[in-house]
Amino acid sequence: MLFIGSVFFIQMLLRKSNKNTKIFFQRNGLLITGFDARIEIPFRLNVYIHNDSGYYSYNDIENYFIYSDRIELYLVNSIGKIVFHANGELKRQVTGLMVQNNIPIRNISE
């Protein structure tokens, strides 16, 4: 029962953090705010996990790719990617920001 309760609690915590994380596109970069529960769960791994909350300059984005339901922004030096759901209008606006800041679209083969 304790295991089932723990799994249920962690699942609810992850859903809440997913709904509370917001991304704001600004003139010079991205601002990501919210509570990220993935960082707080102790996995006991020797892996450095980046908290996605914070400020990312457009210089920190190496390239991007647009899928049918989401956009992925790949960060420089392969330190990760920022993934967010997007509709048609948001995709158009993000594409405009990326073109304006000279960020190339990612090749499918990468």
Short mmCIF file of N, CA and C in Angstrom, two decimals:
data_model
loop_
_atom_site.label_atom_id
_atom_site.label_comp_id
_atom_site.label_asym_id
_atom_site.label_seq_id
_atom_site.Cartn_x
_atom_site.Cartn_y
_atom_site.Cartn_z
N MET A 1 0.82 -1.20 0.00
CA MET A 1 0.00 0.00 0.00
C MET A 1 0.86 1.26 0.00
N LEU A 2 1.98 1.19 0.73
CA LEU A 2 2.87 2.34 0.78
C LEU A 2 3.46 2.63 -0.61
N PHE A 3 3.84 1.58 -1.33
CA PHE A 3 4.39 1.75 -2.67
C PHE A 3 3.35 2.35 -3.61
N ILE A 4 2.14 1.84 -3.58
CA ILE A 4 1.07 2.35 -4.45
C ILE A 4 0.76 3.80 -4.11
N GLY A 5 0.72 4.10 -2.82
CA GLY A 5 0.48 5.48 -2.39
C GLY A 5 1.59 6.42 -2.83
N SER A 6 2.84 5.95 -2.76
CA SER A 6 3.98 6.78 -3.19
C SER A 6 3.93 7.04 -4.70
N VAL A 7 3.63 6.01 -5.47
CA VAL A 7 3.54 6.17 -6.92
C VAL A 7 2.42 7.15 -7.27
N PHE A 8 1.28 7.03 -6.63
CA PHE A 8 0.16 7.93 -6.87
C PHE A 8 0.53 9.37 -6.51
N PHE A 9 1.19 9.56 -5.37
CA PHE A 9 1.58 10.89 -4.92
C PHE A 9 2.57 11.53 -5.89
N ILE A 10 3.57 10.77 -6.32
CA ILE A 10 4.57 11.30 -7.25
C ILE A 10 3.92 11.64 -8.59
N GLN A 11 3.01 10.80 -9.05
CA GLN A 11 2.31 11.06 -10.32
C GLN A 11 1.50 12.35 -10.24
N MET A 12 0.81 12.57 -9.14
CA MET A 12 0.02 13.79 -8.98
C MET A 12 0.94 15.02 -8.89
N LEU A 13 2.07 14.86 -8.22
CA LEU A 13 3.03 15.96 -8.10
C LEU A 13 3.59 16.34 -9.47
N LEU A 14 3.90 15.35 -10.30
CA LEU A 14 4.41 15.62 -11.64
C LEU A 14 3.36 16.29 -12.52
N ARG A 15 2.11 15.87 -12.40
CA ARG A 15 1.05 16.51 -13.18
C ARG A 15 0.86 17.97 -12.77
N LYS A 16 0.92 18.23 -11.47
CA LYS A 16 0.76 19.60 -10.99
C LYS A 16 1.91 20.47 -11.48
N SER A 17 3.14 19.95 -11.45
CA SER A 17 4.27 20.76 -11.90
C SER A 17 4.20 21.00 -13.40
N ASN A 18 3.70 20.04 -14.15
CA ASN A 18 3.57 20.22 -15.60
C ASN A 18 2.56 21.31 -15.93
N LYS A 19 1.50 21.41 -15.17
CA LYS A 19 0.48 22.44 -15.43
C LYS A 19 0.93 23.82 -14.96
N ASN A 20 1.82 23.89 -13.96
CA ASN A 20 2.23 25.17 -13.40
C ASN A 20 3.43 25.79 -14.10
N THR A 21 4.13 25.05 -14.92
CA THR A 21 5.31 25.60 -15.61
C THR A 21 4.85 26.41 -16.82
N LYS A 22 5.32 27.64 -16.90
CA LYS A 22 4.94 28.56 -17.97
C LYS A 22 6.19 29.07 -18.67
N ILE A 23 6.08 29.34 -19.96
CA ILE A 23 7.17 29.91 -20.74
C ILE A 23 6.72 31.24 -21.31
N PHE A 24 7.56 32.25 -21.15
CA PHE A 24 7.27 33.59 -21.65
C PHE A 24 8.36 33.97 -22.64
N PHE A 25 7.96 34.32 -23.86
CA PHE A 25 8.89 34.76 -24.88
C PHE A 25 9.06 36.26 -24.73
N GLN A 26 10.30 36.68 -24.54
CA GLN A 26 10.60 38.09 -24.39
C GLN A 26 11.50 38.55 -25.53
N ARG A 27 11.81 39.80 -25.56
CA ARG A 27 12.59 40.36 -26.65
C ARG A 27 13.99 39.74 -26.74
N ASN A 28 14.64 39.49 -25.61
CA ASN A 28 16.01 39.00 -25.61
C ASN A 28 16.16 37.54 -25.20
N GLY A 29 15.06 36.87 -24.88
CA GLY A 29 15.18 35.48 -24.47
C GLY A 29 13.88 34.90 -23.97
N LEU A 30 13.99 33.75 -23.33
CA LEU A 30 12.84 33.03 -22.79
C LEU A 30 12.90 33.04 -21.28
N LEU A 31 11.75 33.22 -20.65
CA LEU A 31 11.66 33.15 -19.20
C LEU A 31 10.75 31.98 -18.87
N ILE A 32 11.27 31.01 -18.14
CA ILE A 32 10.49 29.83 -17.76
C ILE A 32 10.29 29.89 -16.26
N THR A 33 9.02 29.89 -15.84
CA THR A 33 8.70 29.97 -14.43
C THR A 33 7.84 28.79 -14.02
N GLY A 34 7.80 28.53 -12.74
CA GLY A 34 6.95 27.48 -12.22
C GLY A 34 7.70 26.52 -11.32
N PHE A 35 6.97 25.62 -10.75
CA PHE A 35 7.50 24.61 -9.85
C PHE A 35 7.81 23.35 -10.66
N ASP A 36 9.05 22.90 -10.61
CA ASP A 36 9.47 21.72 -11.36
C ASP A 36 9.73 20.59 -10.37
N ALA A 37 8.78 19.69 -10.23
CA ALA A 37 8.88 18.60 -9.25
C ALA A 37 9.89 17.55 -9.66
N ARG A 38 10.24 17.48 -10.93
CA ARG A 38 11.19 16.46 -11.37
C ARG A 38 12.54 16.64 -10.70
N ILE A 39 12.90 17.87 -10.37
CA ILE A 39 14.19 18.13 -9.76
C ILE A 39 14.18 17.74 -8.28
N GLU A 40 13.05 17.79 -7.64
CA GLU A 40 12.96 17.54 -6.21
C GLU A 40 12.87 16.07 -5.84
N ILE A 41 12.57 15.20 -6.80
CA ILE A 41 12.45 13.78 -6.49
C ILE A 41 13.85 13.18 -6.41
N PRO A 42 14.22 12.58 -5.27
CA PRO A 42 15.58 12.03 -5.13
C PRO A 42 15.73 10.71 -5.88
N PHE A 43 16.46 10.72 -6.97
CA PHE A 43 16.64 9.51 -7.77
C PHE A 43 17.87 8.71 -7.37
N ARG A 44 18.78 9.30 -6.61
CA ARG A 44 20.02 8.67 -6.18
C ARG A 44 20.91 8.29 -7.36
N LEU A 45 20.88 9.08 -8.40
CA LEU A 45 21.73 8.84 -9.56
C LEU A 45 22.86 9.85 -9.55
N ASN A 46 23.95 9.50 -10.13
CA ASN A 46 25.07 10.43 -10.26
C ASN A 46 24.95 11.21 -11.55
N VAL A 47 23.78 11.75 -11.79
CA VAL A 47 23.49 12.50 -13.00
C VAL A 47 23.10 13.91 -12.60
N TYR A 48 23.70 14.89 -13.28
CA TYR A 48 23.34 16.27 -13.02
C TYR A 48 22.09 16.60 -13.82
N ILE A 49 21.01 16.92 -13.13
CA ILE A 49 19.74 17.22 -13.77
C ILE A 49 19.54 18.74 -13.72
N HIS A 50 19.33 19.33 -14.88
CA HIS A 50 19.11 20.78 -14.95
C HIS A 50 17.67 21.12 -14.63
N ASN A 51 17.47 22.13 -13.84
CA ASN A 51 16.15 22.67 -13.61
C ASN A 51 15.83 23.57 -14.78
N ASP A 52 14.70 23.35 -15.41
CA ASP A 52 14.39 24.14 -16.60
C ASP A 52 13.89 25.53 -16.28
N SER A 53 13.60 25.84 -15.03
CA SER A 53 13.15 27.18 -14.68
C SER A 53 14.32 28.15 -14.77
N GLY A 54 14.05 29.33 -15.26
CA GLY A 54 15.09 30.34 -15.36
C GLY A 54 14.99 31.12 -16.64
N TYR A 55 16.06 31.82 -16.96
CA TYR A 55 16.10 32.67 -18.15
C TYR A 55 17.08 32.08 -19.16
N TYR A 56 16.65 31.99 -20.40
CA TYR A 56 17.49 31.51 -21.49
C TYR A 56 17.54 32.58 -22.57
N SER A 57 18.74 33.05 -22.86
CA SER A 57 18.93 34.00 -23.94
C SER A 57 18.74 33.27 -25.27
N TYR A 58 18.43 34.00 -26.32
CA TYR A 58 18.32 33.38 -27.64
C TYR A 58 19.69 32.86 -28.10
N ASN A 59 20.77 33.37 -27.51
CA ASN A 59 22.10 32.85 -27.81
C ASN A 59 22.30 31.45 -27.23
N ASP A 60 21.50 31.06 -26.24
CA ASP A 60 21.59 29.74 -25.64
C ASP A 60 20.89 28.67 -26.48
N ILE A 61 20.14 29.07 -27.49
CA ILE A 61 19.40 28.13 -28.33
C ILE A 61 20.21 27.87 -29.59
N GLU A 62 20.56 26.62 -29.81
CA GLU A 62 21.35 26.26 -30.99
C GLU A 62 20.48 26.13 -32.23
N ASN A 63 19.35 25.41 -32.11
CA ASN A 63 18.41 25.25 -33.20
C ASN A 63 17.06 24.80 -32.64
N TYR A 64 16.09 24.62 -33.51
CA TYR A 64 14.74 24.26 -33.08
C TYR A 64 14.10 23.37 -34.12
N PHE A 65 13.04 22.67 -33.70
CA PHE A 65 12.28 21.84 -34.63
C PHE A 65 10.81 21.94 -34.25
N ILE A 66 9.95 22.02 -35.26
CA ILE A 66 8.51 22.16 -35.03
C ILE A 66 7.82 20.86 -35.42
N TYR A 67 7.12 20.27 -34.46
CA TYR A 67 6.30 19.09 -34.69
C TYR A 67 4.85 19.52 -34.84
N SER A 68 3.96 18.57 -35.07
CA SER A 68 2.55 18.91 -35.26
C SER A 68 1.90 19.47 -34.00
N ASP A 69 2.34 19.01 -32.82
CA ASP A 69 1.70 19.44 -31.57
C ASP A 69 2.65 20.13 -30.60
N ARG A 70 3.94 20.21 -30.92
CA ARG A 70 4.90 20.79 -29.98
C ARG A 70 6.08 21.40 -30.73
N ILE A 71 6.86 22.17 -29.98
CA ILE A 71 8.10 22.77 -30.49
C ILE A 71 9.22 22.37 -29.54
N GLU A 72 10.35 22.00 -30.11
CA GLU A 72 11.52 21.65 -29.31
C GLU A 72 12.63 22.65 -29.62
N LEU A 73 13.16 23.27 -28.57
CA LEU A 73 14.28 24.20 -28.68
C LEU A 73 15.50 23.49 -28.12
N TYR A 74 16.52 23.27 -28.95
CA TYR A 74 17.72 22.57 -28.53
C TYR A 74 18.75 23.58 -28.05
N LEU A 75 19.27 23.36 -26.85
CA LEU A 75 20.22 24.28 -26.25
C LEU A 75 21.65 23.99 -26.70
N VAL A 76 22.52 24.99 -26.62
CA VAL A 76 23.91 24.84 -27.05
C VAL A 76 24.64 23.82 -26.18
N ASN A 77 25.70 23.26 -26.73
CA ASN A 77 26.56 22.29 -26.04
C ASN A 77 25.81 21.05 -25.59
N SER A 78 24.71 20.74 -26.23
CA SER A 78 23.92 19.54 -25.94
C SER A 78 23.56 19.41 -24.46
N ILE A 79 23.21 20.52 -23.82
CA ILE A 79 22.84 20.44 -22.40
C ILE A 79 21.36 20.15 -22.21
N GLY A 80 20.63 20.00 -23.30
CA GLY A 80 19.23 19.63 -23.18
C GLY A 80 18.38 20.33 -24.20
N LYS A 81 17.08 20.22 -23.98
CA LYS A 81 16.14 20.87 -24.88
C LYS A 81 14.94 21.34 -24.07
N ILE A 82 14.26 22.32 -24.61
CA ILE A 82 13.04 22.84 -24.03
C ILE A 82 11.91 22.43 -24.95
N VAL A 83 10.93 21.71 -24.40
CA VAL A 83 9.81 21.21 -25.19
C VAL A 83 8.53 21.83 -24.63
N PHE A 84 7.69 22.34 -25.53
CA PHE A 84 6.41 22.88 -25.09
C PHE A 84 5.36 22.65 -26.17
N HIS A 85 4.12 22.51 -25.73
CA HIS A 85 2.99 22.32 -26.64
C HIS A 85 2.65 23.64 -27.29
N ALA A 86 2.26 23.58 -28.56
CA ALA A 86 1.97 24.81 -29.30
C ALA A 86 0.88 24.56 -30.33
N ASN A 87 0.04 25.57 -30.52
CA ASN A 87 -0.98 25.52 -31.58
C ASN A 87 -0.44 26.28 -32.80
N GLY A 88 -1.26 26.42 -33.83
CA GLY A 88 -0.83 27.04 -35.07
C GLY A 88 -0.33 28.46 -34.93
N GLU A 89 -1.05 29.29 -34.20
CA GLU A 89 -0.67 30.69 -34.04
C GLU A 89 0.63 30.82 -33.25
N LEU A 90 0.78 30.06 -32.18
CA LEU A 90 2.00 30.11 -31.39
C LEU A 90 3.19 29.60 -32.20
N LYS A 91 2.98 28.58 -33.02
CA LYS A 91 4.06 28.09 -33.88
C LYS A 91 4.53 29.18 -34.84
N ARG A 92 3.60 29.90 -35.40
CA ARG A 92 3.94 30.98 -36.33
C ARG A 92 4.74 32.08 -35.62
N GLN A 93 4.32 32.43 -34.42
CA GLN A 93 5.01 33.48 -33.67
C GLN A 93 6.42 33.04 -33.25
N VAL A 94 6.54 31.79 -32.79
CA VAL A 94 7.85 31.29 -32.38
C VAL A 94 8.79 31.19 -33.57
N THR A 95 8.27 30.74 -34.71
CA THR A 95 9.08 30.68 -35.92
C THR A 95 9.58 32.07 -36.29
N GLY A 96 8.73 33.06 -36.18
CA GLY A 96 9.14 34.44 -36.45
C GLY A 96 10.24 34.91 -35.52
N LEU A 97 10.14 34.58 -34.23
CA LEU A 97 11.18 34.95 -33.27
C LEU A 97 12.50 34.26 -33.58
N MET A 98 12.43 33.00 -33.96
CA MET A 98 13.65 32.24 -34.27
C MET A 98 14.33 32.80 -35.52
N VAL A 99 13.55 33.13 -36.54
CA VAL A 99 14.11 33.71 -37.77
C VAL A 99 14.71 35.08 -37.46
N GLN A 100 14.03 35.86 -36.65
CA GLN A 100 14.50 37.19 -36.29
C GLN A 100 15.83 37.13 -35.55
N ASN A 101 16.03 36.08 -34.75
CA ASN A 101 17.27 35.93 -33.98
C ASN A 101 18.29 35.02 -34.64
N ASN A 102 18.08 34.71 -35.92
CA ASN A 102 19.01 33.91 -36.73
C ASN A 102 19.29 32.53 -36.13
N ILE A 103 18.25 31.88 -35.63
CA ILE A 103 18.38 30.52 -35.09
C ILE A 103 17.88 29.56 -36.16
N PRO A 104 18.73 28.64 -36.62
CA PRO A 104 18.33 27.75 -37.71
C PRO A 104 17.39 26.64 -37.25
N ILE A 105 16.61 26.13 -38.19
CA ILE A 105 15.76 24.99 -37.90
C ILE A 105 16.63 23.73 -37.93
N ARG A 106 16.34 22.78 -37.08
CA ARG A 106 17.15 21.57 -36.96
C ARG A 106 16.85 20.62 -38.11
N ASN A 107 17.90 19.98 -38.62
CA ASN A 107 17.73 18.98 -39.66
C ASN A 107 17.13 17.72 -39.05
N ILE A 108 16.36 17.00 -39.83
CA ILE A 108 15.73 15.78 -39.34
C ILE A 108 16.77 14.72 -39.01
N SER A 109 17.87 14.70 -39.69
CA SER A 109 18.90 13.68 -39.48
C SER A 109 19.68 13.86 -38.18
N GLU A 110 19.57 14.99 -37.50
CA GLU A 110 20.35 15.23 -36.28
C GLU A 110 19.76 14.51 -35.11
#
